[in-house]
mmCIF file of C-alpha atoms and ligand atoms in Angstrom:
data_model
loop_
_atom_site.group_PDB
_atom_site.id
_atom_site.type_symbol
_atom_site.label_atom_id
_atom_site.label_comp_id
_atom_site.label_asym_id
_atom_site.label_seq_id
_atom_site.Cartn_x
_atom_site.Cartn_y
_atom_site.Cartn_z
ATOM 1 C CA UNK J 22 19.151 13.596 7.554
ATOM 2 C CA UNK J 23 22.518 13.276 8.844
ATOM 3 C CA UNK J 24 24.671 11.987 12.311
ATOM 4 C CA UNK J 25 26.186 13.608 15.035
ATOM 5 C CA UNK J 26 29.305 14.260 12.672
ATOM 6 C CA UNK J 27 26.770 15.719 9.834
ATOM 7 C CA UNK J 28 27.376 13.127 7.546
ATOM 8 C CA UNK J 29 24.593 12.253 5.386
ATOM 9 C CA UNK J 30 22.632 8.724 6.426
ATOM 10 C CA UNK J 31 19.725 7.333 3.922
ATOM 11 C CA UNK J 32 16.671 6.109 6.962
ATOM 12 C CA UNK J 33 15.899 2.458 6.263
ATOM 13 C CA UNK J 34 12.340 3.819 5.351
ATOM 14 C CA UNK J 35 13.819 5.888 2.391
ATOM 15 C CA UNK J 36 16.076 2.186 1.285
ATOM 16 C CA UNK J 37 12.863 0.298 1.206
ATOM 17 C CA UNK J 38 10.971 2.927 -0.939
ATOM 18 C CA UNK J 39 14.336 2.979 -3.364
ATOM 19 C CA UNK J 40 14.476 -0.721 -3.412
ATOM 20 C CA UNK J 41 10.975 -0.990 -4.187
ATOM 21 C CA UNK J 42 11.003 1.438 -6.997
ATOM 22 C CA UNK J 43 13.908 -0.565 -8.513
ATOM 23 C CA UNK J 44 12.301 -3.473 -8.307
ATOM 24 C CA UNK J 45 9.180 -2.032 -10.323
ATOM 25 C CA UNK J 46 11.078 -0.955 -13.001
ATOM 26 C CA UNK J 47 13.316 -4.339 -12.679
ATOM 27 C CA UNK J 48 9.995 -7.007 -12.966
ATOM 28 C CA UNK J 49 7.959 -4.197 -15.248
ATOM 29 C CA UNK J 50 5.538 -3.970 -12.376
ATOM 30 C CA UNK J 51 2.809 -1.024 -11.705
ATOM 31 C CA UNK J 52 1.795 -0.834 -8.260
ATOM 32 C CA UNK J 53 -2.324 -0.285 -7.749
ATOM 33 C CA UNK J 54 -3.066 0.515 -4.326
ATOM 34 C CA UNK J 55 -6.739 1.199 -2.439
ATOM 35 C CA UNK J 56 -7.546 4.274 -0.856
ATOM 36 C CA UNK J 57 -7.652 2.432 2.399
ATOM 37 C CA UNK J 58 -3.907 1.459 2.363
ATOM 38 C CA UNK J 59 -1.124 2.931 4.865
ATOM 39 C CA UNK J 60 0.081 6.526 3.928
ATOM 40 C CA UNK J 61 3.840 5.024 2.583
ATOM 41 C CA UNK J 62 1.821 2.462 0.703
ATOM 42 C CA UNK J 63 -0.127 5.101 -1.175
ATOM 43 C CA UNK J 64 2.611 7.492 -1.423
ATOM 44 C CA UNK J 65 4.774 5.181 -3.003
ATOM 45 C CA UNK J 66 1.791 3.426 -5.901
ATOM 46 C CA UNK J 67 1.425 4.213 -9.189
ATOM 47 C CA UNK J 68 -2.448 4.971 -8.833
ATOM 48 C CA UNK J 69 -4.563 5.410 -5.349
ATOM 49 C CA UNK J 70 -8.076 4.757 -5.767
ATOM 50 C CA UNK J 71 -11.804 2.735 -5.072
ATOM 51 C CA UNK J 72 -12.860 -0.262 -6.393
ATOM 52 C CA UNK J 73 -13.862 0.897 -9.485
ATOM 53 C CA UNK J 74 -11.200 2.779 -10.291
ATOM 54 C CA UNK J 75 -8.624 -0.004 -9.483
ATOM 55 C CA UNK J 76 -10.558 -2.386 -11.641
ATOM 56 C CA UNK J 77 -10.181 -0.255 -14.276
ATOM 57 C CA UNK J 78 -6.334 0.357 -14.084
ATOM 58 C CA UNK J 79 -6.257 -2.945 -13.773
ATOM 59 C CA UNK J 80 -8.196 -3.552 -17.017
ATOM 60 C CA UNK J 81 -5.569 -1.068 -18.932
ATOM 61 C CA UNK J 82 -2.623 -1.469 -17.440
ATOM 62 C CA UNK J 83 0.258 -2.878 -20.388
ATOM 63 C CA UNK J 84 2.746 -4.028 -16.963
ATOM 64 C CA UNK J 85 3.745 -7.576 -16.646
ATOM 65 C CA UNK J 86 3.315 -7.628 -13.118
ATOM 66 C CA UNK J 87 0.328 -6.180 -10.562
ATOM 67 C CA UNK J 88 1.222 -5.554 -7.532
ATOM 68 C CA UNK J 89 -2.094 -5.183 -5.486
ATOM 69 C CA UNK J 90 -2.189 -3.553 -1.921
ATOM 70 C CA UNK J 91 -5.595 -3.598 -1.102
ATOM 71 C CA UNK J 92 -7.931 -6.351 0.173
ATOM 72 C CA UNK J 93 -7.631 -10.503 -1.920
ATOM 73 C CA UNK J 94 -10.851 -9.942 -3.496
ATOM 74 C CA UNK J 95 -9.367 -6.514 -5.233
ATOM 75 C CA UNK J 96 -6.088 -8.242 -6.337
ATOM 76 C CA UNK J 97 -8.660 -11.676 -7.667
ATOM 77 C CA UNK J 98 -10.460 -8.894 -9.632
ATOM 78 C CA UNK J 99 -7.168 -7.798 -11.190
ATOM 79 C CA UNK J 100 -6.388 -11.480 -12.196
ATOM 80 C CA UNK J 101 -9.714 -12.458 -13.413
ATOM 81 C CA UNK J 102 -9.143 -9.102 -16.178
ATOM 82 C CA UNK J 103 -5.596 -10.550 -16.569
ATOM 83 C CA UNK J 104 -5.490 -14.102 -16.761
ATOM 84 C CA UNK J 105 -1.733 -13.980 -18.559
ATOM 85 C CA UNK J 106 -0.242 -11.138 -15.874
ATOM 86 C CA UNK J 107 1.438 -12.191 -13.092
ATOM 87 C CA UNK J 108 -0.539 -10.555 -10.039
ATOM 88 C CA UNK J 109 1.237 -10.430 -6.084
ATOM 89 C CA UNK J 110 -0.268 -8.500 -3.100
ATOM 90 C CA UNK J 111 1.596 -8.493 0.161
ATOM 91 C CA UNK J 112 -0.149 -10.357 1.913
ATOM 92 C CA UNK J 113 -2.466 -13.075 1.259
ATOM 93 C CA UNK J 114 -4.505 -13.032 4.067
ATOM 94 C CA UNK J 115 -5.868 -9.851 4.100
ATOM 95 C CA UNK J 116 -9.574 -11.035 3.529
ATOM 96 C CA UNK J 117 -12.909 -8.968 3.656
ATOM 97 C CA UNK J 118 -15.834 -9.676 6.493
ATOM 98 C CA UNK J 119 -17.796 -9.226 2.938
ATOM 99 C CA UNK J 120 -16.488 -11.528 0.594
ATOM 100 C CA UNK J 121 -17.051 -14.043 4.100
ATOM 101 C CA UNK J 122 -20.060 -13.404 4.680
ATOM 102 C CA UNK J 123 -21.031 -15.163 1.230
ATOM 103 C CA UNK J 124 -19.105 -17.876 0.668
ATOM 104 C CA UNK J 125 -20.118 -19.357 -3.064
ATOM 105 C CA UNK J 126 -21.257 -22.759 -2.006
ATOM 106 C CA UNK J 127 -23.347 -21.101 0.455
ATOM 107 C CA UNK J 128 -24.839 -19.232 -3.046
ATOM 108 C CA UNK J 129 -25.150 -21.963 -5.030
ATOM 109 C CA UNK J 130 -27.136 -23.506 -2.829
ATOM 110 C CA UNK J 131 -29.399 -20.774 -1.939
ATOM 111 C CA UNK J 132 -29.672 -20.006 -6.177
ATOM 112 C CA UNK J 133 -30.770 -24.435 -5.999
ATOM 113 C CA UNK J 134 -33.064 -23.862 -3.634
ATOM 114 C CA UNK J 135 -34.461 -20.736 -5.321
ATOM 115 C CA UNK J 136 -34.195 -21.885 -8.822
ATOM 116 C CA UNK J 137 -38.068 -20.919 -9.914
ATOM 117 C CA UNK J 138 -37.333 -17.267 -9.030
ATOM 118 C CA UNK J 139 -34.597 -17.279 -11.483
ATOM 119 C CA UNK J 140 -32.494 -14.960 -9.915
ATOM 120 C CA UNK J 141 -30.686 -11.487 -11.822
ATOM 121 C CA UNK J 142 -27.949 -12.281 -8.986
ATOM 122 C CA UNK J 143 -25.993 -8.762 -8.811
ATOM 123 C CA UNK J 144 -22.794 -9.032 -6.972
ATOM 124 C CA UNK J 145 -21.244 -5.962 -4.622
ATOM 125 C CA UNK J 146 -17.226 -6.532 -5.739
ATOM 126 C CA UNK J 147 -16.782 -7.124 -2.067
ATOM 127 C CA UNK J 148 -16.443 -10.938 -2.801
ATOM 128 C CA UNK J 149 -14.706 -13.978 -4.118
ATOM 129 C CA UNK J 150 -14.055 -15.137 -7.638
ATOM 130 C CA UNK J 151 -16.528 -18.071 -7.056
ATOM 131 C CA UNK J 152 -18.924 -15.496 -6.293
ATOM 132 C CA UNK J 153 -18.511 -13.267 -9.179
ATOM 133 C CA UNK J 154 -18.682 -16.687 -11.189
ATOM 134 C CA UNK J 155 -22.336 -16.984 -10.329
ATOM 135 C CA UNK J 156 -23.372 -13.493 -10.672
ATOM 136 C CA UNK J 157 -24.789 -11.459 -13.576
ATOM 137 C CA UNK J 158 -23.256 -8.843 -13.047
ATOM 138 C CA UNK J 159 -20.629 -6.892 -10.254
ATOM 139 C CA UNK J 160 -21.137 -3.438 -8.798
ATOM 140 C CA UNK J 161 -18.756 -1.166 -6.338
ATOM 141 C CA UNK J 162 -20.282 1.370 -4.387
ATOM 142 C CA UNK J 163 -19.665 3.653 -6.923
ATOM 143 C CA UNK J 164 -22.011 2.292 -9.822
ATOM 144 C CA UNK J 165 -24.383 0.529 -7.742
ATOM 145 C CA UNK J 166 -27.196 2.574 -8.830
ATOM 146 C CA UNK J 167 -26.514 2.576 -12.184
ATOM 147 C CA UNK J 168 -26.032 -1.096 -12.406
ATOM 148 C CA UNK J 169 -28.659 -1.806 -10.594
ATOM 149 C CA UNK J 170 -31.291 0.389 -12.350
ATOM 150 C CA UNK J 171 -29.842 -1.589 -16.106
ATOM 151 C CA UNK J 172 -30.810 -5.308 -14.601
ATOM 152 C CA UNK J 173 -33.756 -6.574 -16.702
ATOM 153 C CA UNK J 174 -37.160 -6.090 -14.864
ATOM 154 C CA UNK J 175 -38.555 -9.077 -16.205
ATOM 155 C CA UNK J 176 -36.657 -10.622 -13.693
ATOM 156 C CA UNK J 177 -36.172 -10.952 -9.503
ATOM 157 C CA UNK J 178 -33.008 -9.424 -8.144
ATOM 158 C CA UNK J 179 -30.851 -10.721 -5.395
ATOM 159 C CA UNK J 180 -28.028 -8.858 -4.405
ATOM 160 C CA UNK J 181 -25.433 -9.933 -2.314
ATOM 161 C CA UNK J 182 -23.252 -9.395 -0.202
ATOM 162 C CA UNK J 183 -23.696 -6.590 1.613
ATOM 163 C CA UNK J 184 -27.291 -5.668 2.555
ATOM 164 C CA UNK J 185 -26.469 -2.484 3.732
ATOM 165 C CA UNK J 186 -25.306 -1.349 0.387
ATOM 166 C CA UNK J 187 -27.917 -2.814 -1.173
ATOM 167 C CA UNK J 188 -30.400 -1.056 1.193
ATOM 168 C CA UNK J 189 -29.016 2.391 -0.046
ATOM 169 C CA UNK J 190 -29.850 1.326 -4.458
ATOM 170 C CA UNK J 191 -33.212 0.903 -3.324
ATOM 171 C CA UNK J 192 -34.032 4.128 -1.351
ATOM 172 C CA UNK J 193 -32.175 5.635 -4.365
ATOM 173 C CA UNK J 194 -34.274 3.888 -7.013
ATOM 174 C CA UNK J 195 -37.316 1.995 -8.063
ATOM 175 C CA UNK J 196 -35.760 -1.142 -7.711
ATOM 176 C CA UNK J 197 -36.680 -3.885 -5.278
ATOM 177 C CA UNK J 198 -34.124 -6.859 -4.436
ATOM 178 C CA UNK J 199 -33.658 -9.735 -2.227
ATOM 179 C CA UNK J 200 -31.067 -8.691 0.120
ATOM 180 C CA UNK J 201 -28.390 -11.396 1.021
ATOM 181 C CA UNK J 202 -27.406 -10.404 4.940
ATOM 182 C CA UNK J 203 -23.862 -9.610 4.941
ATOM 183 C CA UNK J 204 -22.260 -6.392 6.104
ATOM 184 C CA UNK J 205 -18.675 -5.004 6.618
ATOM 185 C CA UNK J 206 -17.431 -4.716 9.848
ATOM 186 C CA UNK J 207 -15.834 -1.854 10.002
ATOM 187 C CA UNK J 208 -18.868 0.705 8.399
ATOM 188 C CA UNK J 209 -21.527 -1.122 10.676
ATOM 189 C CA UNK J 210 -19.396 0.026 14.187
ATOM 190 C CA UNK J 211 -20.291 3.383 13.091
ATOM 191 C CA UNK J 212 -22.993 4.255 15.625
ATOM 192 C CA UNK J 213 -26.313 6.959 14.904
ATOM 193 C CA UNK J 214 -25.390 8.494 18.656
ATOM 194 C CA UNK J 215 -21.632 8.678 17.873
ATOM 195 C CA UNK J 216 -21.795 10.589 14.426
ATOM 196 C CA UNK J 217 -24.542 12.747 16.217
ATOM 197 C CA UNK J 218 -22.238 13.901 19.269
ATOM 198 C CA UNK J 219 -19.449 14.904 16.945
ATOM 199 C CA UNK J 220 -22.355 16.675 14.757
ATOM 200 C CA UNK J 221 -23.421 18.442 17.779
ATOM 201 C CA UNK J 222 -19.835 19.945 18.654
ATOM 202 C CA UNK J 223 -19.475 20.656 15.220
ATOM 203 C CA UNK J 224 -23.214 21.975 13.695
ATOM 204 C CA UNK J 225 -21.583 23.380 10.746
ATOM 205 C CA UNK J 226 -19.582 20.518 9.514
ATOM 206 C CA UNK J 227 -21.208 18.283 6.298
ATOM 207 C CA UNK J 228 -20.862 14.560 6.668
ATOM 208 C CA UNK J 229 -20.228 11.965 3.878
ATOM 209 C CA UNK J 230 -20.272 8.575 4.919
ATOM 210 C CA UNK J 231 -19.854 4.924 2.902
ATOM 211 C CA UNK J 232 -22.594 3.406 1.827
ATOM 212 C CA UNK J 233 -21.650 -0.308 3.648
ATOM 213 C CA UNK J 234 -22.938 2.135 7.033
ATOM 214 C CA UNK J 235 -26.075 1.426 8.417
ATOM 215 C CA UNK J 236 -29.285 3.139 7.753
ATOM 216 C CA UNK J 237 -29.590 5.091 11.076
ATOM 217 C CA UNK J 238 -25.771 6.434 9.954
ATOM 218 C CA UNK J 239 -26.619 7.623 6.264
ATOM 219 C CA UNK J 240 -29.510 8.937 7.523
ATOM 220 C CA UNK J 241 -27.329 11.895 9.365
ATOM 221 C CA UNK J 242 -24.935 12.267 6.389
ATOM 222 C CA UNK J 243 -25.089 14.785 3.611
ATOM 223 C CA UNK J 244 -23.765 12.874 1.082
ATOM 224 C CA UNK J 245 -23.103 8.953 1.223
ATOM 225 C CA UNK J 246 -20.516 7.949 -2.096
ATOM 226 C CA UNK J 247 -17.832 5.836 -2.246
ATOM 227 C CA UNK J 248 -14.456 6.283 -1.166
ATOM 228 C CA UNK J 249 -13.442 7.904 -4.874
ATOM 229 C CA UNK J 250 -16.689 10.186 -4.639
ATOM 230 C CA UNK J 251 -15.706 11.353 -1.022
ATOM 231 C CA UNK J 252 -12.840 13.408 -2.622
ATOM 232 C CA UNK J 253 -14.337 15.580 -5.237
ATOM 233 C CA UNK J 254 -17.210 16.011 -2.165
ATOM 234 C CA UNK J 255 -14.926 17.209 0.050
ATOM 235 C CA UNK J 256 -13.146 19.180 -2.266
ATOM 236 C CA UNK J 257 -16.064 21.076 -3.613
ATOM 237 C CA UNK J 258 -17.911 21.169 -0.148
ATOM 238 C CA UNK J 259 -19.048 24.822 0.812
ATOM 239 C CA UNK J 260 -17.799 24.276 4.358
ATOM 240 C CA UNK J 261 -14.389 23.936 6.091
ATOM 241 C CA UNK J 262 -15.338 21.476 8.392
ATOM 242 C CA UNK J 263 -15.969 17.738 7.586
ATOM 243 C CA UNK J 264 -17.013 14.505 8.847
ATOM 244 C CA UNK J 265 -15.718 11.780 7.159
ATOM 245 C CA UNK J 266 -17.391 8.247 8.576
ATOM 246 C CA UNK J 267 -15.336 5.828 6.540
ATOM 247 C CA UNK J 268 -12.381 3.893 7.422
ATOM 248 C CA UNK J 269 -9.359 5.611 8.441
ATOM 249 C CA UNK J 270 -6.547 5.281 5.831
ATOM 250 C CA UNK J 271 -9.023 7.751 3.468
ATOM 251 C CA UNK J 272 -7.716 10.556 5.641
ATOM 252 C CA UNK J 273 -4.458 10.206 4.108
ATOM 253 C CA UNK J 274 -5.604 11.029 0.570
ATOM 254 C CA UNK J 275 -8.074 13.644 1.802
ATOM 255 C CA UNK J 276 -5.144 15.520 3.461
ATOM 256 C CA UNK J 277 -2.760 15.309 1.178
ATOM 257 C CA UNK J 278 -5.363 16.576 -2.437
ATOM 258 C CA UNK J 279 -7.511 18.614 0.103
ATOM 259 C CA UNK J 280 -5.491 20.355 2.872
ATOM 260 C CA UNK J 281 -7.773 23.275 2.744
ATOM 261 C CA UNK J 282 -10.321 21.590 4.492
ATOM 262 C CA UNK J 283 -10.858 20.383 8.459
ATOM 263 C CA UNK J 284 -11.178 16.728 8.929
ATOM 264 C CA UNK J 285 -13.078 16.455 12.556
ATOM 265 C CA UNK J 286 -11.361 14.705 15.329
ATOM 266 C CA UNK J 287 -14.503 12.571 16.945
ATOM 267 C CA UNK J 288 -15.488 12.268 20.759
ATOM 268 C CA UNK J 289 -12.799 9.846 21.451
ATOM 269 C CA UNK J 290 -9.114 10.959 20.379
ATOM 270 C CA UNK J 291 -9.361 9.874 16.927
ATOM 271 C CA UNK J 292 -11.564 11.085 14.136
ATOM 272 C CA UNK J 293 -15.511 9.199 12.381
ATOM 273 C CA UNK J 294 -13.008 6.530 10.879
ATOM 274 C CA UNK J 295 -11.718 3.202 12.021
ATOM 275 C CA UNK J 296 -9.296 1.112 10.895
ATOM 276 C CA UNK J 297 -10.389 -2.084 8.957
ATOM 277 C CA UNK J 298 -7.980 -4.986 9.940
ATOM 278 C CA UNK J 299 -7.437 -6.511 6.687
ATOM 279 C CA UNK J 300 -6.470 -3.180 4.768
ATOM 280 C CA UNK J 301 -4.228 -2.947 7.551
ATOM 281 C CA UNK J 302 -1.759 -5.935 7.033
ATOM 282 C CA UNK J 303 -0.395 -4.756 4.141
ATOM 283 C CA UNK J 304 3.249 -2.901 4.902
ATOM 284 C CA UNK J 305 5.797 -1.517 2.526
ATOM 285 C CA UNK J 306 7.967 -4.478 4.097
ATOM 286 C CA UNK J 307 5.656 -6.819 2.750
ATOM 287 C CA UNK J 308 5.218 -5.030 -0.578
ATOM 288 C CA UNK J 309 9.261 -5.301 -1.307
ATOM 289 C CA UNK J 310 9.323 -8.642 -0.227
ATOM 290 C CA UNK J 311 6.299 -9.332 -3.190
ATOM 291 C CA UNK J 312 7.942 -7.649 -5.568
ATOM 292 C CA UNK J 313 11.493 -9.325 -5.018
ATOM 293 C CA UNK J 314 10.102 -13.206 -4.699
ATOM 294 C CA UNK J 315 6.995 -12.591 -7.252
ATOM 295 C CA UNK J 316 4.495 -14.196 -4.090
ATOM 296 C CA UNK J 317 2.524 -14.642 -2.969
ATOM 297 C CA UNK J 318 0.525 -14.262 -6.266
ATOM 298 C CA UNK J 319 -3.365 -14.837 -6.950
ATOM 299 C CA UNK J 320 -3.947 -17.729 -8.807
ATOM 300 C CA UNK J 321 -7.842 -18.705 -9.727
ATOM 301 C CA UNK J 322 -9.438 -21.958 -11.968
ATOM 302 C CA UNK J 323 -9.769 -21.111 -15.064
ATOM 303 C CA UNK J 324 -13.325 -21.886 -15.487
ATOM 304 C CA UNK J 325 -13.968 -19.725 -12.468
ATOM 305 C CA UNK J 326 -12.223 -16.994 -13.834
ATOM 306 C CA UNK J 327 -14.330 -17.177 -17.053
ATOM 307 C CA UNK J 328 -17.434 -16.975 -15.390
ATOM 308 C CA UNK J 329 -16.216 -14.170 -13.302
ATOM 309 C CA UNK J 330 -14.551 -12.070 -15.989
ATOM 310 C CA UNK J 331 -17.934 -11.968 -18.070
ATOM 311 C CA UNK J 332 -19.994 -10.268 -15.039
ATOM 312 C CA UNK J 333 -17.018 -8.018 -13.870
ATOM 313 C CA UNK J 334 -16.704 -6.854 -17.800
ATOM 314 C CA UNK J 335 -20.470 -6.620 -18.322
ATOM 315 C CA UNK J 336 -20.217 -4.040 -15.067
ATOM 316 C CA UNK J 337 -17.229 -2.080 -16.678
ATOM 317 C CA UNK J 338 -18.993 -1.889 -19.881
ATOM 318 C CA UNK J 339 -22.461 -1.075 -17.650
ATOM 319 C CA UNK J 340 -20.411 2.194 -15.921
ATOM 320 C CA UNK J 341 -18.486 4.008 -18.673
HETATM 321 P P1 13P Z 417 -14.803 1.700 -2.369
HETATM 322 O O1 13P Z 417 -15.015 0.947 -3.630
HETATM 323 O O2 13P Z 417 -15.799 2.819 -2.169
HETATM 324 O O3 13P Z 417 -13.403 2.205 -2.286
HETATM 325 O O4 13P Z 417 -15.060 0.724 -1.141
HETATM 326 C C1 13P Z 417 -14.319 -0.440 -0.957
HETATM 327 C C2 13P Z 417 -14.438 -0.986 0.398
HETATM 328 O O5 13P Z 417 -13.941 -2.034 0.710
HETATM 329 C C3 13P Z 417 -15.198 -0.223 1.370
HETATM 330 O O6 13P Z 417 -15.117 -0.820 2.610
HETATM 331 FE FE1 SF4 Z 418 -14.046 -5.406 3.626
HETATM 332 FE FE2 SF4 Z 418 -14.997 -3.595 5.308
HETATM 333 FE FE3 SF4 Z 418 -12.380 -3.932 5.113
HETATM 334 FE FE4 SF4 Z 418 -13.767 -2.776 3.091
HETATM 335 S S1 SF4 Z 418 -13.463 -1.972 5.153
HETATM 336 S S2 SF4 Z 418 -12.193 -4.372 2.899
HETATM 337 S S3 SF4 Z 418 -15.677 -3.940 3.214
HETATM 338 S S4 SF4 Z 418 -13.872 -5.452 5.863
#
């Protein structure tokens, strides 16, 4: 880059990024960042990946600090595996329609109420500490199965939140469970009749979709993983041309590890994915400012965080 007089001038952009990456290595921090972040956001963390992934990095990681951009209930899920770490996200308010749609009194007193079915309460990560706390066991869309198909059969499962995802373990196993009725908002604006018109321009192109869609939508898709899944899918498809109907920022990953392939552009201007809000908020502003004031940072009860670290381990032992 350079002016009118060709001397050299660094973009703000490119200060940020620097000033970030000196603050890392200044406060010993690793930066964990979800595959629905903003392209600079990903481009500039120390690991890109899904739930399950995260949680796992999170589980390993020897830095003092965590700096989580992704939703609250990813960057809670890094504290309750690191109690004694200091763990910041940019911004605190980036919530889930998920983790809302259960909030854990609103559990506790269905699990009163039910208390002679004894519940095997399995718990999509999708939701709060307090949550977590008074489940068995977590899953992420990408061990749900397999979680689902180790929970004792002596026993009545209820899984919550999202009933969409849940939906999707049963047609895939033998499993029944009690579905509590949240969904995401983003996965259930995904339409049967607008994944079918941009199949029917494109007749040859696969489609992998999310699990959190509805029914009618994973009924059209080829292959419904999570967001990890959707790039060794891609990558290994035996067609060009794919449909990707899951929120947006996974393009930016997809394009960057699989360029060979055609990402279709939908009816409207843009492509199968939307934007989700709360992923959104996060900006590389907001990361440096985390990093340079350590906050905001996630702080959780301890006896919360006790009850939620034995289910989240018990899944993390469940999936390796
Ligand atoms: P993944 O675990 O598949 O990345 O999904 C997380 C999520 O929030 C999907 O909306
Ligand atoms: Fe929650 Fe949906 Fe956003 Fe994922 S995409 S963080 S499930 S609201």
């Amino acid at each position: 880059m350079g002016d009118s007089l060709g001397v050299a001038t660094a973009s703000p952009a490119l200060d940020l990024r620097e000033e970030i990456l000196r603050l890392k290595t200044e406060r010993n921090a690793v930066i964990l960042a979800h595959n629905y972040q903003i392209g600079v956001i990903q481009d500039i963390a120390d690991f890109v990946g899904d739930s399950l992934g995260l949680a796992y990095h999170a589980q390993e990681t020897d830095a003092d600090v965590i700096a989580f951009c992704g939703v609250h209930f990813m960057a809670e899920t890094a504290k309750i595996l690191n109690p004694t770490k200091t763990v910041i996200l940019p911004d605190k308010d980036a919530g889930c329609s998920l983790e809302q749609s259960c909030p854990a009194p609103a559990l506790q007193s269905f699990l009163e109420e039910h208390a002679e079915r004894n519940y095997y309460v399995i718990a999509y990560i999708n939701c709060s500490a307090g949550v977590k706390a008074l489940s068995d066991v977590i899953c992420t869309s990408g061990n749900a199965i397999r979680i689902v198909e180790q929970a004792p059969e002596d026993r009545p499962i209820l899984f919550v939140p999202d009933a969409n995802l849940g939906a999707w373990v049963m047609d895939n196993s033998d499993r029944k469970m009690d579905l509590w009725k949240g969904s995401c908002y983003v996965h259930v604006e995904f339409t049967r009749n607008s994944i079918q018109s941009i199949k029917d321009e494109h007749p040859e192109a696969l489609v992998v979709a999310h699990p959190e869609c509805t029914s009618a939508v994973r009924m059209l898709a080829d292959e419904v993983c999570s967001t990890e899944k959707m790039i060794t899918y891609c990558r290994e498809a035996p067609v060009k041309d794919l449909i990707v109907v899951t929120e947006g920022g996974m393009l930016h990953r997809l394009r960057k590890e699989v360029p060979d392939k055609n990402l279709i552009a939908g009816p409207t201007e843009n492509c199968a994915c939307a934007d989700c809000r709360y992923m959104k908020m996060n900006t590389l502003e907001k990361l440096h400012a985390c990093l340079e004031s350590l906050d905001p940072q996630v702080e959780i009860p301890e006896e919360t965080r006790k009850l939620a670290e034995a289910s989240v381990i018990r899944m993390l032992e469940q999936s390796r």
